[in-house]
């Protein structure tokens, strides 16, 4: 059961890594926009990776319910804040200087804010789980794992669009948007 929760969380990390795996364009405006976004998003990606690592570390069959609850709650809070900050970063960078840039930016911000809200909701759910009854706690975690699974599989079309074309090419050139810039925690 706890392995299912960890697997669902790993799926959420895929979405984050899409932002950090950001071709080759000499347009200075697009490159400047990409750098601004990547520099602000990178610390948030690291925060989400650390939260995922913390959950996976505590999600074993031997983990005590109250420890799992505390760890998951803190991790979901951290993820919610990180996605909110990524949305704010994309918003503050302004519309990317490409065709339909404003619409693309607005959709990406809306999507990131939605993901933030979903993690905030998961935090609320995990906070209400009964840690005194292991069976009820496990059942509650199953529900949360199902929500995480849906979240990890939910469409991230706006983020994909944001990272395509000229903008995607410019993001790939930014050191702060390259996966090697954020080493995975051991």
Short mmCIF file of N, CA, C and O in Angstrom, two decimals, residues 7 50 53 56 59-60 72 79 84 93 96 104 111 119-120 123 137-138 148 178:
data_model
loop_
_atom_site.label_atom_id
_atom_site.label_comp_id
_atom_site.label_asym_id
_atom_site.label_seq_id
_atom_site.Cartn_x
_atom_site.Cartn_y
_atom_site.Cartn_z
N UNK A 7 4.87 5.47 -5.42
CA UNK A 7 4.83 5.45 -6.89
C UNK A 7 4.01 6.61 -7.43
O UNK A 7 4.39 7.25 -8.41
N UNK A 50 12.93 17.36 -3.08
CA UNK A 50 13.23 17.05 -1.67
C UNK A 50 11.99 16.54 -0.94
O UNK A 50 12.08 15.62 -0.12
N UNK A 53 11.39 12.99 -1.97
CA UNK A 53 12.39 12.13 -1.32
C UNK A 53 12.00 11.86 0.13
O UNK A 53 12.08 10.72 0.61
N UNK A 56 9.08 9.38 0.20
CA UNK A 56 9.50 8.03 -0.16
C UNK A 56 10.31 7.39 0.95
O UNK A 56 10.19 6.19 1.20
N UNK A 59 7.76 6.28 3.59
CA UNK A 59 6.63 5.47 3.13
C UNK A 59 7.06 4.02 3.00
O UNK A 59 7.32 3.53 1.91
N UNK A 60 7.16 3.36 4.14
CA UNK A 60 7.46 1.93 4.15
C UNK A 60 6.41 1.25 5.01
O UNK A 60 5.69 1.90 5.77
N UNK A 72 4.18 13.44 5.28
CA UNK A 72 3.35 13.71 4.10
C UNK A 72 2.76 15.11 4.15
O UNK A 72 2.74 15.82 3.15
N UNK A 79 5.20 21.17 -1.49
CA UNK A 79 4.89 21.05 -2.92
C UNK A 79 3.88 22.11 -3.35
O UNK A 79 4.02 22.73 -4.41
N UNK A 84 2.94 26.99 -6.42
CA UNK A 84 2.42 28.35 -6.38
C UNK A 84 3.53 29.33 -6.78
O UNK A 84 3.30 30.27 -7.56
N UNK A 93 7.31 36.88 -14.98
CA UNK A 93 8.18 36.99 -16.15
C UNK A 93 7.46 37.68 -17.31
O UNK A 93 8.08 38.15 -18.26
N UNK A 96 5.68 35.26 -22.67
CA UNK A 96 6.86 35.00 -23.50
C UNK A 96 6.70 35.73 -24.84
O UNK A 96 5.58 35.80 -25.37
N UNK A 104 -0.57 31.52 -23.62
CA UNK A 104 0.25 30.41 -23.15
C UNK A 104 0.67 30.63 -21.70
O UNK A 104 0.59 29.72 -20.88
N UNK A 111 -2.60 26.44 -14.61
CA UNK A 111 -2.30 25.02 -14.37
C UNK A 111 -1.43 24.85 -13.13
O UNK A 111 -1.70 23.99 -12.28
N UNK A 119 -2.31 20.01 -4.16
CA UNK A 119 -1.42 19.56 -3.08
C UNK A 119 -1.87 20.13 -1.73
O UNK A 119 -1.76 19.45 -0.70
N UNK A 120 -2.39 21.34 -1.71
CA UNK A 120 -2.92 21.91 -0.47
C UNK A 120 -4.09 21.07 0.03
O UNK A 120 -4.22 20.81 1.23
N UNK A 123 -2.79 17.90 1.56
CA UNK A 123 -2.29 18.17 2.91
C UNK A 123 -3.45 18.14 3.91
O UNK A 123 -3.34 17.52 4.97
N UNK A 137 -6.04 4.35 8.86
CA UNK A 137 -4.98 5.19 8.32
C UNK A 137 -4.56 4.68 6.94
O UNK A 137 -4.43 5.45 6.00
N UNK A 138 -4.38 3.37 6.84
CA UNK A 138 -3.99 2.77 5.55
C UNK A 138 -5.06 3.01 4.49
O UNK A 138 -4.74 3.33 3.34
N UNK A 148 -3.23 11.33 -5.74
CA UNK A 148 -1.90 11.61 -6.27
C UNK A 148 -1.72 11.01 -7.65
O UNK A 148 -1.12 11.62 -8.54
N UNK A 178 18.44 23.21 -16.85
CA UNK A 178 18.98 21.91 -17.21
C UNK A 178 18.95 21.03 -15.99
O UNK A 178 19.25 21.46 -14.89
#
